[in-house]
mmCIF file with all atom_site columns, C-alpha atoms in Angstrom:
data_model
loop_
_atom_site.group_PDB
_atom_site.id
_atom_site.type_symbol
_atom_site.label_atom_id
_atom_site.label_alt_id
_atom_site.label_comp_id
_atom_site.label_asym_id
_atom_site.label_entity_id
_atom_site.label_seq_id
_atom_site.pdbx_PDB_ins_code
_atom_site.Cartn_x
_atom_site.Cartn_y
_atom_site.Cartn_z
_atom_site.occupancy
_atom_site.B_iso_or_equiv
_atom_site.pdbx_formal_charge
_atom_site.auth_seq_id
_atom_site.auth_comp_id
_atom_site.auth_asym_id
_atom_site.auth_atom_id
_atom_site.pdbx_PDB_model_num
ATOM 1   C CA . MET A 1 1   ? 4.507   -17.667 13.172  1.00 45.00 ? 246 MET A CA 1
ATOM 2   C CA . SER A 1 2   ? 0.810   -18.278 12.132  1.00 50.00 ? 247 SER A CA 1
ATOM 3   C CA . VAL A 1 3   ? -0.559  -15.284 10.316  1.00 70.00 ? 248 VAL A CA 1
ATOM 4   C CA . ASP A 1 4   ? -4.192  -14.458 9.007   1.00 89.00 ? 249 ASP A CA 1
ATOM 5   C CA . LEU A 1 5   ? -3.660  -13.588 5.221   1.00 97.00 ? 250 LEU A CA 1
ATOM 6   C CA . ASP A 1 6   ? -6.550  -12.352 3.069   1.00 97.00 ? 251 ASP A CA 1
ATOM 7   C CA . PRO A 1 7   ? -6.653  -14.312 -0.173  1.00 97.00 ? 252 PRO A CA 1
ATOM 8   C CA . LEU A 1 8   ? -6.776  -11.336 -2.265  1.00 98.00 ? 253 LEU A CA 1
ATOM 9   C CA . TYR A 1 9   ? -3.410  -9.430  -2.431  1.00 98.00 ? 254 TYR A CA 1
ATOM 10  C CA . LEU A 1 10  ? -3.262  -6.362  -4.674  1.00 98.00 ? 255 LEU A CA 1
ATOM 11  C CA . ILE A 1 11  ? 0.030   -4.929  -5.877  1.00 98.00 ? 256 ILE A CA 1
ATOM 12  C CA . THR A 1 12  ? 0.074   -1.151  -6.596  1.00 98.00 ? 257 THR A CA 1
ATOM 13  C CA . ASP A 1 13  ? 1.351   0.030   -10.132 1.00 96.00 ? 258 ASP A CA 1
ATOM 14  C CA . ARG A 1 14  ? 0.530   3.708   -10.636 1.00 96.00 ? 259 ARG A CA 1
ATOM 15  C CA . ASN A 1 15  ? 0.816   3.160   -14.424 1.00 95.00 ? 260 ASN A CA 1
ATOM 16  C CA . ALA A 1 16  ? -1.903  0.385   -14.509 1.00 95.00 ? 261 ALA A CA 1
ATOM 17  C CA . PRO A 1 17  ? -5.045  2.585   -14.132 1.00 96.00 ? 262 PRO A CA 1
ATOM 18  C CA . PRO A 1 18  ? -6.467  3.820   -17.459 1.00 94.00 ? 263 PRO A CA 1
ATOM 19  C CA . SER A 1 19  ? -7.302  6.938   -15.759 1.00 92.00 ? 264 SER A CA 1
ATOM 20  C CA . GLY A 1 20  ? -3.623  7.523   -14.527 1.00 94.00 ? 265 GLY A CA 1
ATOM 21  C CA . ASP A 1 21  ? -5.331  8.027   -11.100 1.00 97.00 ? 266 ASP A CA 1
ATOM 22  C CA . LEU A 1 22  ? -3.648  5.382   -8.540  1.00 97.00 ? 267 LEU A CA 1
ATOM 23  C CA . ILE A 1 23  ? -5.301  6.624   -5.504  1.00 98.00 ? 268 ILE A CA 1
ATOM 24  C CA . GLY A 1 24  ? -8.693  6.762   -7.202  1.00 97.00 ? 269 GLY A CA 1
ATOM 25  C CA . ALA A 1 25  ? -8.299  3.187   -8.524  1.00 98.00 ? 270 ALA A CA 1
ATOM 26  C CA . LEU A 1 26  ? -7.136  1.965   -5.105  1.00 98.00 ? 271 LEU A CA 1
ATOM 27  C CA . ARG A 1 27  ? -10.140 3.644   -3.383  1.00 98.00 ? 272 ARG A CA 1
ATOM 28  C CA . GLY A 1 28  ? -12.402 1.636   -5.962  1.00 98.00 ? 273 GLY A CA 1
ATOM 29  C CA . ALA A 1 29  ? -10.498 -1.595  -5.205  1.00 98.00 ? 274 ALA A CA 1
ATOM 30  C CA . LEU A 1 30  ? -10.943 -1.237  -1.537  1.00 98.00 ? 275 LEU A CA 1
ATOM 31  C CA . GLU A 1 31  ? -14.585 -0.385  -1.790  1.00 98.00 ? 276 GLU A CA 1
ATOM 32  C CA . GLY A 1 32  ? -14.818 -3.556  -3.719  1.00 98.00 ? 277 GLY A CA 1
ATOM 33  C CA . GLY A 1 33  ? -13.255 -5.503  -0.961  1.00 98.00 ? 278 GLY A CA 1
ATOM 34  C CA . VAL A 1 34  ? -9.419  -5.360  -1.169  1.00 98.00 ? 279 VAL A CA 1
ATOM 35  C CA . ARG A 1 35  ? -7.917  -5.869  2.350   1.00 98.00 ? 280 ARG A CA 1
ATOM 36  C CA . PHE A 1 36  ? -4.601  -6.649  1.658   1.00 98.00 ? 281 PHE A CA 1
ATOM 37  C CA . LEU A 1 37  ? -1.935  -4.855  -0.509  1.00 98.00 ? 282 LEU A CA 1
ATOM 38  C CA . GLN A 1 38  ? 1.417   -4.294  -1.349  1.00 98.00 ? 283 GLN A CA 1
ATOM 39  C CA . PHE A 1 39  ? 2.657   -0.646  -1.985  1.00 98.00 ? 284 PHE A CA 1
ATOM 40  C CA . ARG A 1 40  ? 5.220   -1.131  -4.791  1.00 97.00 ? 285 ARG A CA 1
ATOM 41  C CA . GLU A 1 41  ? 6.227   2.017   -6.874  1.00 97.00 ? 286 GLU A CA 1
ATOM 42  C CA . LYS A 1 42  ? 9.924   1.116   -6.160  1.00 93.00 ? 287 LYS A CA 1
ATOM 43  C CA . ASP A 1 43  ? 11.259  3.225   -9.020  1.00 94.00 ? 288 ASP A CA 1
ATOM 44  C CA . LEU A 1 44  ? 10.065  6.568   -7.374  1.00 96.00 ? 289 LEU A CA 1
ATOM 45  C CA . PRO A 1 45  ? 12.558  8.789   -5.761  1.00 97.00 ? 290 PRO A CA 1
ATOM 46  C CA . PRO A 1 46  ? 12.548  8.247   -2.022  1.00 96.00 ? 291 PRO A CA 1
ATOM 47  C CA . ARG A 1 47  ? 10.750  11.441  -1.056  1.00 97.00 ? 292 ARG A CA 1
ATOM 48  C CA . GLU A 1 48  ? 8.038   11.015  -3.587  1.00 97.00 ? 293 GLU A CA 1
ATOM 49  C CA . ARG A 1 49  ? 7.578   7.283   -2.606  1.00 98.00 ? 294 ARG A CA 1
ATOM 50  C CA . LEU A 1 50  ? 7.350   8.312   0.839   1.00 98.00 ? 295 LEU A CA 1
ATOM 51  C CA . GLU A 1 51  ? 4.736   10.827  0.103   1.00 98.00 ? 296 GLU A CA 1
ATOM 52  C CA . LEU A 1 52  ? 2.644   8.476   -2.087  1.00 98.00 ? 297 LEU A CA 1
ATOM 53  C CA . GLY A 1 53  ? 3.098   5.786   0.606   1.00 98.00 ? 298 GLY A CA 1
ATOM 54  C CA . ARG A 1 54  ? 1.501   8.005   3.272   1.00 98.00 ? 299 ARG A CA 1
ATOM 55  C CA . GLU A 1 55  ? -1.464  8.790   0.755   1.00 98.00 ? 300 GLU A CA 1
ATOM 56  C CA . VAL A 1 56  ? -1.817  4.875   0.296   1.00 98.00 ? 301 VAL A CA 1
ATOM 57  C CA . MET A 1 57  ? -1.668  4.142   3.974   1.00 98.00 ? 302 MET A CA 1
ATOM 58  C CA . SER A 1 58  ? -4.194  6.819   4.895   1.00 98.00 ? 303 SER A CA 1
ATOM 59  C CA . LEU A 1 59  ? -6.528  5.351   2.336   1.00 98.00 ? 304 LEU A CA 1
ATOM 60  C CA . ALA A 1 60  ? -6.118  1.872   3.509   1.00 98.00 ? 305 ALA A CA 1
ATOM 61  C CA . GLY A 1 61  ? -6.657  2.861   6.949   1.00 98.00 ? 306 GLY A CA 1
ATOM 62  C CA . GLU A 1 62  ? -10.304 4.006   5.923   1.00 98.00 ? 307 GLU A CA 1
ATOM 63  C CA . PHE A 1 63  ? -10.975 0.470   5.210   1.00 98.00 ? 308 PHE A CA 1
ATOM 64  C CA . GLY A 1 64  ? -9.037  -1.405  7.779   1.00 97.00 ? 309 GLY A CA 1
ATOM 65  C CA . ALA A 1 65  ? -6.804  -3.023  4.946   1.00 98.00 ? 310 ALA A CA 1
ATOM 66  C CA . ARG A 1 66  ? -3.197  -4.238  5.673   1.00 98.00 ? 311 ARG A CA 1
ATOM 67  C CA . VAL A 1 67  ? -0.386  -2.632  3.549   1.00 98.00 ? 312 VAL A CA 1
ATOM 68  C CA . ILE A 1 68  ? 3.001   -4.367  2.743   1.00 98.00 ? 313 ILE A CA 1
ATOM 69  C CA . VAL A 1 69  ? 5.885   -2.344  1.185   1.00 98.00 ? 314 VAL A CA 1
ATOM 70  C CA . ASN A 1 70  ? 8.142   -3.525  -1.411  1.00 98.00 ? 315 ASN A CA 1
ATOM 71  C CA . GLY A 1 71  ? 11.741  -3.899  -0.600  1.00 96.00 ? 316 GLY A CA 1
ATOM 72  C CA . SER A 1 72  ? 12.257  -1.550  2.307   1.00 96.00 ? 317 SER A CA 1
ATOM 73  C CA . PRO A 1 73  ? 11.854  -2.462  5.931   1.00 96.00 ? 318 PRO A CA 1
ATOM 74  C CA . GLU A 1 74  ? 12.718  0.918   6.747   1.00 96.00 ? 319 GLU A CA 1
ATOM 75  C CA . LEU A 1 75  ? 10.006  2.545   4.711   1.00 97.00 ? 320 LEU A CA 1
ATOM 76  C CA . ALA A 1 76  ? 7.555   -0.008  6.098   1.00 97.00 ? 321 ALA A CA 1
ATOM 77  C CA . GLY A 1 77  ? 8.527   1.252   9.572   1.00 96.00 ? 322 GLY A CA 1
ATOM 78  C CA . GLU A 1 78  ? 8.188   4.882   8.741   1.00 97.00 ? 323 GLU A CA 1
ATOM 79  C CA . LEU A 1 79  ? 4.830   4.437   7.106   1.00 98.00 ? 324 LEU A CA 1
ATOM 80  C CA . GLY A 1 80  ? 3.571   2.069   9.953   1.00 97.00 ? 325 GLY A CA 1
ATOM 81  C CA . ALA A 1 81  ? 3.004   -0.790  7.399   1.00 98.00 ? 326 ALA A CA 1
ATOM 82  C CA . ALA A 1 82  ? 2.191   -4.282  8.456   1.00 98.00 ? 327 ALA A CA 1
ATOM 83  C CA . GLY A 1 83  ? 5.305   -5.846  6.733   1.00 98.00 ? 328 GLY A CA 1
ATOM 84  C CA . VAL A 1 84  ? 7.612   -5.942  3.832   1.00 98.00 ? 329 VAL A CA 1
ATOM 85  C CA . HIS A 1 85  ? 7.839   -7.886  0.477   1.00 98.00 ? 330 HIS A CA 1
ATOM 86  C CA . LEU A 1 86  ? 11.213  -9.043  -0.670  1.00 98.00 ? 331 LEU A CA 1
ATOM 87  C CA . GLY A 1 87  ? 12.826  -10.827 -3.593  1.00 95.00 ? 332 GLY A CA 1
ATOM 88  C CA . LYS A 1 88  ? 16.046  -11.496 -5.264  1.00 92.00 ? 333 LYS A CA 1
ATOM 89  C CA . ALA A 1 89  ? 16.921  -7.958  -5.612  1.00 91.00 ? 334 ALA A CA 1
ATOM 90  C CA . THR A 1 90  ? 16.403  -6.977  -2.051  1.00 92.00 ? 335 THR A CA 1
ATOM 91  C CA . ARG A 1 91  ? 18.152  -7.929  1.157   1.00 93.00 ? 336 ARG A CA 1
ATOM 92  C CA . PRO A 1 92  ? 17.992  -11.701 1.990   1.00 95.00 ? 337 PRO A CA 1
ATOM 93  C CA . VAL A 1 93  ? 14.881  -12.888 4.052   1.00 97.00 ? 338 VAL A CA 1
ATOM 94  C CA . GLU A 1 94  ? 17.073  -14.134 6.752   1.00 97.00 ? 339 GLU A CA 1
ATOM 95  C CA . ALA A 1 95  ? 18.845  -10.801 7.224   1.00 96.00 ? 340 ALA A CA 1
ATOM 96  C CA . VAL A 1 96  ? 15.607  -8.886  7.442   1.00 96.00 ? 341 VAL A CA 1
ATOM 97  C CA . ARG A 1 97  ? 13.846  -11.313 9.680   1.00 95.00 ? 342 ARG A CA 1
ATOM 98  C CA . ALA A 1 98  ? 16.740  -11.216 12.210  1.00 94.00 ? 343 ALA A CA 1
ATOM 99  C CA . GLY A 1 99  ? 15.709  -7.696  13.268  1.00 87.00 ? 344 GLY A CA 1
ATOM 100 C CA . TYR A 1 100 ? 12.096  -7.225  11.810  1.00 92.00 ? 345 TYR A CA 1
ATOM 101 C CA . ARG A 1 101 ? 8.890   -8.204  13.571  1.00 92.00 ? 346 ARG A CA 1
ATOM 102 C CA . GLY A 1 102 ? 6.352   -7.460  10.685  1.00 96.00 ? 347 GLY A CA 1
ATOM 103 C CA . LEU A 1 103 ? 5.144   -9.773  7.983   1.00 97.00 ? 348 LEU A CA 1
ATOM 104 C CA . ILE A 1 104 ? 7.687   -10.860 5.408   1.00 98.00 ? 349 ILE A CA 1
ATOM 105 C CA . GLY A 1 105 ? 6.595   -11.696 1.869   1.00 98.00 ? 350 GLY A CA 1
ATOM 106 C CA . TYR A 1 106 ? 8.914   -12.969 -1.008  1.00 98.00 ? 351 TYR A CA 1
ATOM 107 C CA . SER A 1 107 ? 8.445   -13.105 -4.673  1.00 97.00 ? 352 SER A CA 1
ATOM 108 C CA . ALA A 1 108 ? 9.668   -16.558 -5.818  1.00 96.00 ? 353 ALA A CA 1
ATOM 109 C CA . HIS A 1 109 ? 9.795   -18.106 -9.316  1.00 93.00 ? 354 HIS A CA 1
ATOM 110 C CA . SER A 1 110 ? 10.223  -21.860 -8.335  1.00 93.00 ? 355 SER A CA 1
ATOM 111 C CA . GLY A 1 111 ? 9.037   -24.166 -5.718  1.00 93.00 ? 356 GLY A CA 1
ATOM 112 C CA . GLY A 1 112 ? 12.518  -24.490 -4.518  1.00 94.00 ? 357 GLY A CA 1
ATOM 113 C CA . GLU A 1 113 ? 13.182  -20.680 -4.208  1.00 95.00 ? 358 GLU A CA 1
ATOM 114 C CA . ALA A 1 114 ? 9.805   -20.388 -2.266  1.00 96.00 ? 359 ALA A CA 1
ATOM 115 C CA . ALA A 1 115 ? 10.695  -23.322 0.025   1.00 96.00 ? 360 ALA A CA 1
ATOM 116 C CA . GLU A 1 116 ? 14.040  -21.513 0.889   1.00 96.00 ? 361 GLU A CA 1
ATOM 117 C CA . ALA A 1 117 ? 12.203  -18.268 1.670   1.00 97.00 ? 362 ALA A CA 1
ATOM 118 C CA . PHE A 1 118 ? 9.864   -19.860 4.003   1.00 97.00 ? 363 PHE A CA 1
ATOM 119 C CA . ALA A 1 119 ? 13.033  -21.761 5.671   1.00 96.00 ? 364 ALA A CA 1
ATOM 120 C CA . ALA A 1 120 ? 14.647  -18.331 5.998   1.00 96.00 ? 365 ALA A CA 1
ATOM 121 C CA . GLY A 1 121 ? 11.535  -16.792 7.716   1.00 96.00 ? 366 GLY A CA 1
ATOM 122 C CA . ALA A 1 122 ? 9.125   -15.663 5.181   1.00 97.00 ? 367 ALA A CA 1
ATOM 123 C CA . ASP A 1 123 ? 5.407   -15.499 6.249   1.00 97.00 ? 368 ASP A CA 1
ATOM 124 C CA . PHE A 1 124 ? 4.191   -15.907 2.641   1.00 98.00 ? 369 PHE A CA 1
ATOM 125 C CA . VAL A 1 125 ? 5.155   -16.075 -0.861  1.00 98.00 ? 370 VAL A CA 1
ATOM 126 C CA . ALA A 1 126 ? 4.095   -14.986 -4.401  1.00 98.00 ? 371 ALA A CA 1
ATOM 127 C CA . LEU A 1 127 ? 4.881   -17.516 -6.893  1.00 97.00 ? 372 LEU A CA 1
ATOM 128 C CA . SER A 1 128 ? 4.913   -16.400 -10.656 1.00 94.00 ? 373 SER A CA 1
ATOM 129 C CA . PRO A 1 129 ? 4.297   -16.374 -13.421 1.00 94.00 ? 374 PRO A CA 1
ATOM 130 C CA . VAL A 1 130 ? 1.366   -18.843 -13.302 1.00 95.00 ? 375 VAL A CA 1
ATOM 131 C CA . PHE A 1 131 ? -0.094  -17.555 -16.413 1.00 94.00 ? 376 PHE A CA 1
ATOM 132 C CA . PRO A 1 132 ? 1.208   -14.937 -18.855 1.00 88.00 ? 377 PRO A CA 1
ATOM 133 C CA . PRO A 1 133 ? 1.413   -11.603 -16.826 1.00 77.00 ? 378 PRO A CA 1
ATOM 134 C CA . ARG A 1 134 ? -0.869  -8.871  -17.856 1.00 68.00 ? 379 ARG A CA 1
ATOM 135 C CA . SER A 1 135 ? 1.213   -6.089  -16.637 1.00 59.00 ? 380 SER A CA 1
ATOM 136 C CA . LYS A 1 136 ? 4.715   -6.764  -18.028 1.00 60.00 ? 381 LYS A CA 1
ATOM 137 C CA . LEU A 1 137 ? 6.608   -9.149  -20.023 1.00 60.00 ? 382 LEU A CA 1
ATOM 138 C CA . SER A 1 138 ? 8.424   -11.856 -18.018 1.00 60.00 ? 383 SER A CA 1
ATOM 139 C CA . SER A 1 139 ? 11.485  -13.756 -18.846 1.00 66.00 ? 384 SER A CA 1
ATOM 140 C CA . ASP A 1 140 ? 10.600  -16.339 -16.430 1.00 72.00 ? 385 ASP A CA 1
ATOM 141 C CA . PRO A 1 141 ? 9.008   -19.803 -17.599 1.00 84.00 ? 386 PRO A CA 1
ATOM 142 C CA . ILE A 1 142 ? 5.289   -19.829 -17.430 1.00 90.00 ? 387 ILE A CA 1
ATOM 143 C CA . LEU A 1 143 ? 4.405   -22.357 -14.549 1.00 93.00 ? 388 LEU A CA 1
ATOM 144 C CA . GLY A 1 144 ? 0.938   -23.223 -15.706 1.00 93.00 ? 389 GLY A CA 1
ATOM 145 C CA . LEU A 1 145 ? -1.564  -24.613 -13.120 1.00 96.00 ? 390 LEU A CA 1
ATOM 146 C CA . ASP A 1 146 ? 0.041   -28.119 -13.352 1.00 95.00 ? 391 ASP A CA 1
ATOM 147 C CA . GLY A 1 147 ? 3.520   -26.621 -12.658 1.00 95.00 ? 392 GLY A CA 1
ATOM 148 C CA . PHE A 1 148 ? 2.075   -24.290 -9.942  1.00 96.00 ? 393 PHE A CA 1
ATOM 149 C CA . ARG A 1 149 ? 0.399   -27.285 -8.224  1.00 96.00 ? 394 ARG A CA 1
ATOM 150 C CA . PHE A 1 150 ? 3.674   -29.297 -8.382  1.00 94.00 ? 395 PHE A CA 1
ATOM 151 C CA . ASP A 1 151 ? 5.724   -26.181 -6.908  1.00 94.00 ? 396 ASP A CA 1
ATOM 152 C CA . VAL A 1 152 ? 3.242   -25.419 -4.120  1.00 94.00 ? 397 VAL A CA 1
ATOM 153 C CA . GLN A 1 153 ? 3.493   -29.028 -2.711  1.00 90.00 ? 398 GLN A CA 1
ATOM 154 C CA . ALA A 1 154 ? 7.097   -28.391 -1.743  1.00 84.00 ? 399 ALA A CA 1
ATOM 155 C CA . CYS A 1 155 ? 6.755   -24.793 -0.498  1.00 89.00 ? 400 CYS A CA 1
ATOM 156 C CA . GLY A 1 156 ? 5.805   -25.338 3.231   1.00 87.00 ? 401 GLY A CA 1
ATOM 157 C CA . GLY A 1 157 ? 3.751   -22.156 3.699   1.00 94.00 ? 402 GLY A CA 1
ATOM 158 C CA . PRO A 1 158 ? 0.859   -20.025 2.229   1.00 97.00 ? 403 PRO A CA 1
ATOM 159 C CA . VAL A 1 159 ? 1.580   -19.257 -1.380  1.00 98.00 ? 404 VAL A CA 1
ATOM 160 C CA . TYR A 1 160 ? -0.212  -16.677 -3.642  1.00 98.00 ? 405 TYR A CA 1
ATOM 161 C CA . ALA A 1 161 ? -0.534  -17.306 -7.340  1.00 98.00 ? 406 ALA A CA 1
ATOM 162 C CA . LEU A 1 162 ? 0.872   -14.438 -9.231  1.00 96.00 ? 407 LEU A CA 1
ATOM 163 C CA . GLY A 1 163 ? 0.874   -13.574 -13.051 1.00 94.00 ? 408 GLY A CA 1
ATOM 164 C CA . GLY A 1 164 ? -1.978  -13.247 -15.338 1.00 94.00 ? 409 GLY A CA 1
ATOM 165 C CA . VAL A 1 165 ? -4.595  -13.935 -12.602 1.00 96.00 ? 410 VAL A CA 1
ATOM 166 C CA . GLU A 1 166 ? -8.139  -12.653 -13.068 1.00 96.00 ? 411 GLU A CA 1
ATOM 167 C CA . ALA A 1 167 ? -11.568 -13.584 -11.891 1.00 96.00 ? 412 ALA A CA 1
ATOM 168 C CA . GLY A 1 168 ? -11.873 -16.353 -14.611 1.00 96.00 ? 413 GLY A CA 1
ATOM 169 C CA . ASN A 1 169 ? -9.013  -18.330 -13.311 1.00 97.00 ? 414 ASN A CA 1
ATOM 170 C CA . ALA A 1 170 ? -8.641  -17.426 -9.572  1.00 97.00 ? 415 ALA A CA 1
ATOM 171 C CA . ALA A 1 171 ? -10.710 -20.470 -8.361  1.00 97.00 ? 416 ALA A CA 1
ATOM 172 C CA . ALA A 1 172 ? -8.392  -22.654 -10.369 1.00 97.00 ? 417 ALA A CA 1
ATOM 173 C CA . CYS A 1 173 ? -5.530  -21.353 -8.730  1.00 97.00 ? 418 CYS A CA 1
ATOM 174 C CA . ILE A 1 174 ? -7.107  -22.184 -5.234  1.00 97.00 ? 419 ILE A CA 1
ATOM 175 C CA . GLU A 1 175 ? -7.884  -25.659 -6.329  1.00 97.00 ? 420 GLU A CA 1
ATOM 176 C CA . ALA A 1 176 ? -4.168  -26.095 -7.426  1.00 97.00 ? 421 ALA A CA 1
ATOM 177 C CA . GLY A 1 177 ? -3.184  -25.255 -3.877  1.00 96.00 ? 422 GLY A CA 1
ATOM 178 C CA . ALA A 1 178 ? -2.848  -21.462 -3.675  1.00 97.00 ? 423 ALA A CA 1
ATOM 179 C CA . HIS A 1 179 ? -3.823  -19.763 -0.514  1.00 97.00 ? 424 HIS A CA 1
ATOM 180 C CA . GLY A 1 180 ? -4.821  -16.806 -2.503  1.00 98.00 ? 425 GLY A CA 1
ATOM 181 C CA . VAL A 1 181 ? -4.039  -14.714 -5.550  1.00 98.00 ? 426 VAL A CA 1
ATOM 182 C CA . ALA A 1 182 ? -1.768  -11.782 -6.290  1.00 98.00 ? 427 ALA A CA 1
ATOM 183 C CA . LEU A 1 183 ? -2.372  -9.218  -8.868  1.00 96.00 ? 428 LEU A CA 1
ATOM 184 C CA . ILE A 1 184 ? -2.259  -5.834  -10.434 1.00 96.00 ? 429 ILE A CA 1
ATOM 185 C CA . GLY A 1 185 ? -3.941  -5.397  -13.784 1.00 94.00 ? 430 GLY A CA 1
ATOM 186 C CA . ALA A 1 186 ? -7.091  -7.357  -13.204 1.00 96.00 ? 431 ALA A CA 1
ATOM 187 C CA . ILE A 1 187 ? -8.162  -4.719  -10.851 1.00 97.00 ? 432 ILE A CA 1
ATOM 188 C CA . LEU A 1 188 ? -6.182  -1.606  -11.172 1.00 97.00 ? 433 LEU A CA 1
ATOM 189 C CA . GLY A 1 189 ? -6.310  -1.769  -14.977 1.00 96.00 ? 434 GLY A CA 1
ATOM 190 C CA . ALA A 1 190 ? -10.139 -2.371  -14.982 1.00 96.00 ? 435 ALA A CA 1
ATOM 191 C CA . ALA A 1 191 ? -12.506 0.340   -15.929 1.00 96.00 ? 436 ALA A CA 1
ATOM 192 C CA . ASP A 1 192 ? -14.384 -0.258  -12.550 1.00 97.00 ? 437 ASP A CA 1
ATOM 193 C CA . PRO A 1 193 ? -11.737 -1.334  -10.006 1.00 98.00 ? 438 PRO A CA 1
ATOM 194 C CA . ALA A 1 194 ? -14.685 -1.773  -7.395  1.00 98.00 ? 439 ALA A CA 1
ATOM 195 C CA . ARG A 1 195 ? -16.506 -4.145  -9.510  1.00 98.00 ? 440 ARG A CA 1
ATOM 196 C CA . ALA A 1 196 ? -13.364 -6.098  -10.582 1.00 98.00 ? 441 ALA A CA 1
ATOM 197 C CA . ALA A 1 197 ? -12.374 -6.596  -6.848  1.00 98.00 ? 442 ALA A CA 1
ATOM 198 C CA . GLY A 1 198 ? -15.852 -7.755  -6.008  1.00 98.00 ? 443 GLY A CA 1
ATOM 199 C CA . GLU A 1 199 ? -15.867 -10.273 -8.878  1.00 98.00 ? 444 GLU A CA 1
ATOM 200 C CA . LEU A 1 200 ? -12.575 -11.688 -7.734  1.00 98.00 ? 445 LEU A CA 1
ATOM 201 C CA . ARG A 1 201 ? -13.571 -12.057 -4.061  1.00 97.00 ? 446 ARG A CA 1
ATOM 202 C CA . ARG A 1 202 ? -16.752 -14.021 -5.293  1.00 97.00 ? 447 ARG A CA 1
ATOM 203 C CA . ALA A 1 203 ? -14.360 -16.069 -7.503  1.00 97.00 ? 448 ALA A CA 1
ATOM 204 C CA . LEU A 1 204 ? -12.304 -16.865 -4.463  1.00 96.00 ? 449 LEU A CA 1
ATOM 205 C CA . GLY A 1 205 ? -15.452 -17.628 -2.472  1.00 92.00 ? 450 GLY A CA 1
ATOM 206 C CA . VAL A 1 206 ? -14.771 -14.996 0.188   1.00 87.00 ? 451 VAL A CA 1
#
């Protein structure tokens, strides 16, 4: 199906804000223009994750932002989220798509894996790592812009560049074929998330 996807895709990580205040950092990000975000926090116990998810959904609702939940269509449904984000460690895309009407995103590490996700019913893919990630060590080979550009050509759907993306390289990702950029630290790890989000939107030309 054809979907309208904002080019700035923020992924939550409660360990990223220097203040330790995820909700405060998210408010800043939303004030700065974030309108599409993935609620991750998959390491939390179910009850705590549900409670934090409700806070995130309530906050996002104030700004008309769309929320995708990492890994769990059930939690996405319980929260009233717009969709779910899957990956190798979750249920297969085709299994979820068979009974799910929300958006489905997928985390891929190659063009072939991304193309398979689209063929199975994903609406968009985050392809990584384009640059060395800011938020974690990665065992996956760094794609670089040339590798990303090559892989995107085979994907067959909207792709977000993920891994080490910031305002200074976001436009280059778009030029390389990305629909948008996905990130954590460049916004949530910033001293001023609102300003960081605004800078990224300007870099993306939106």
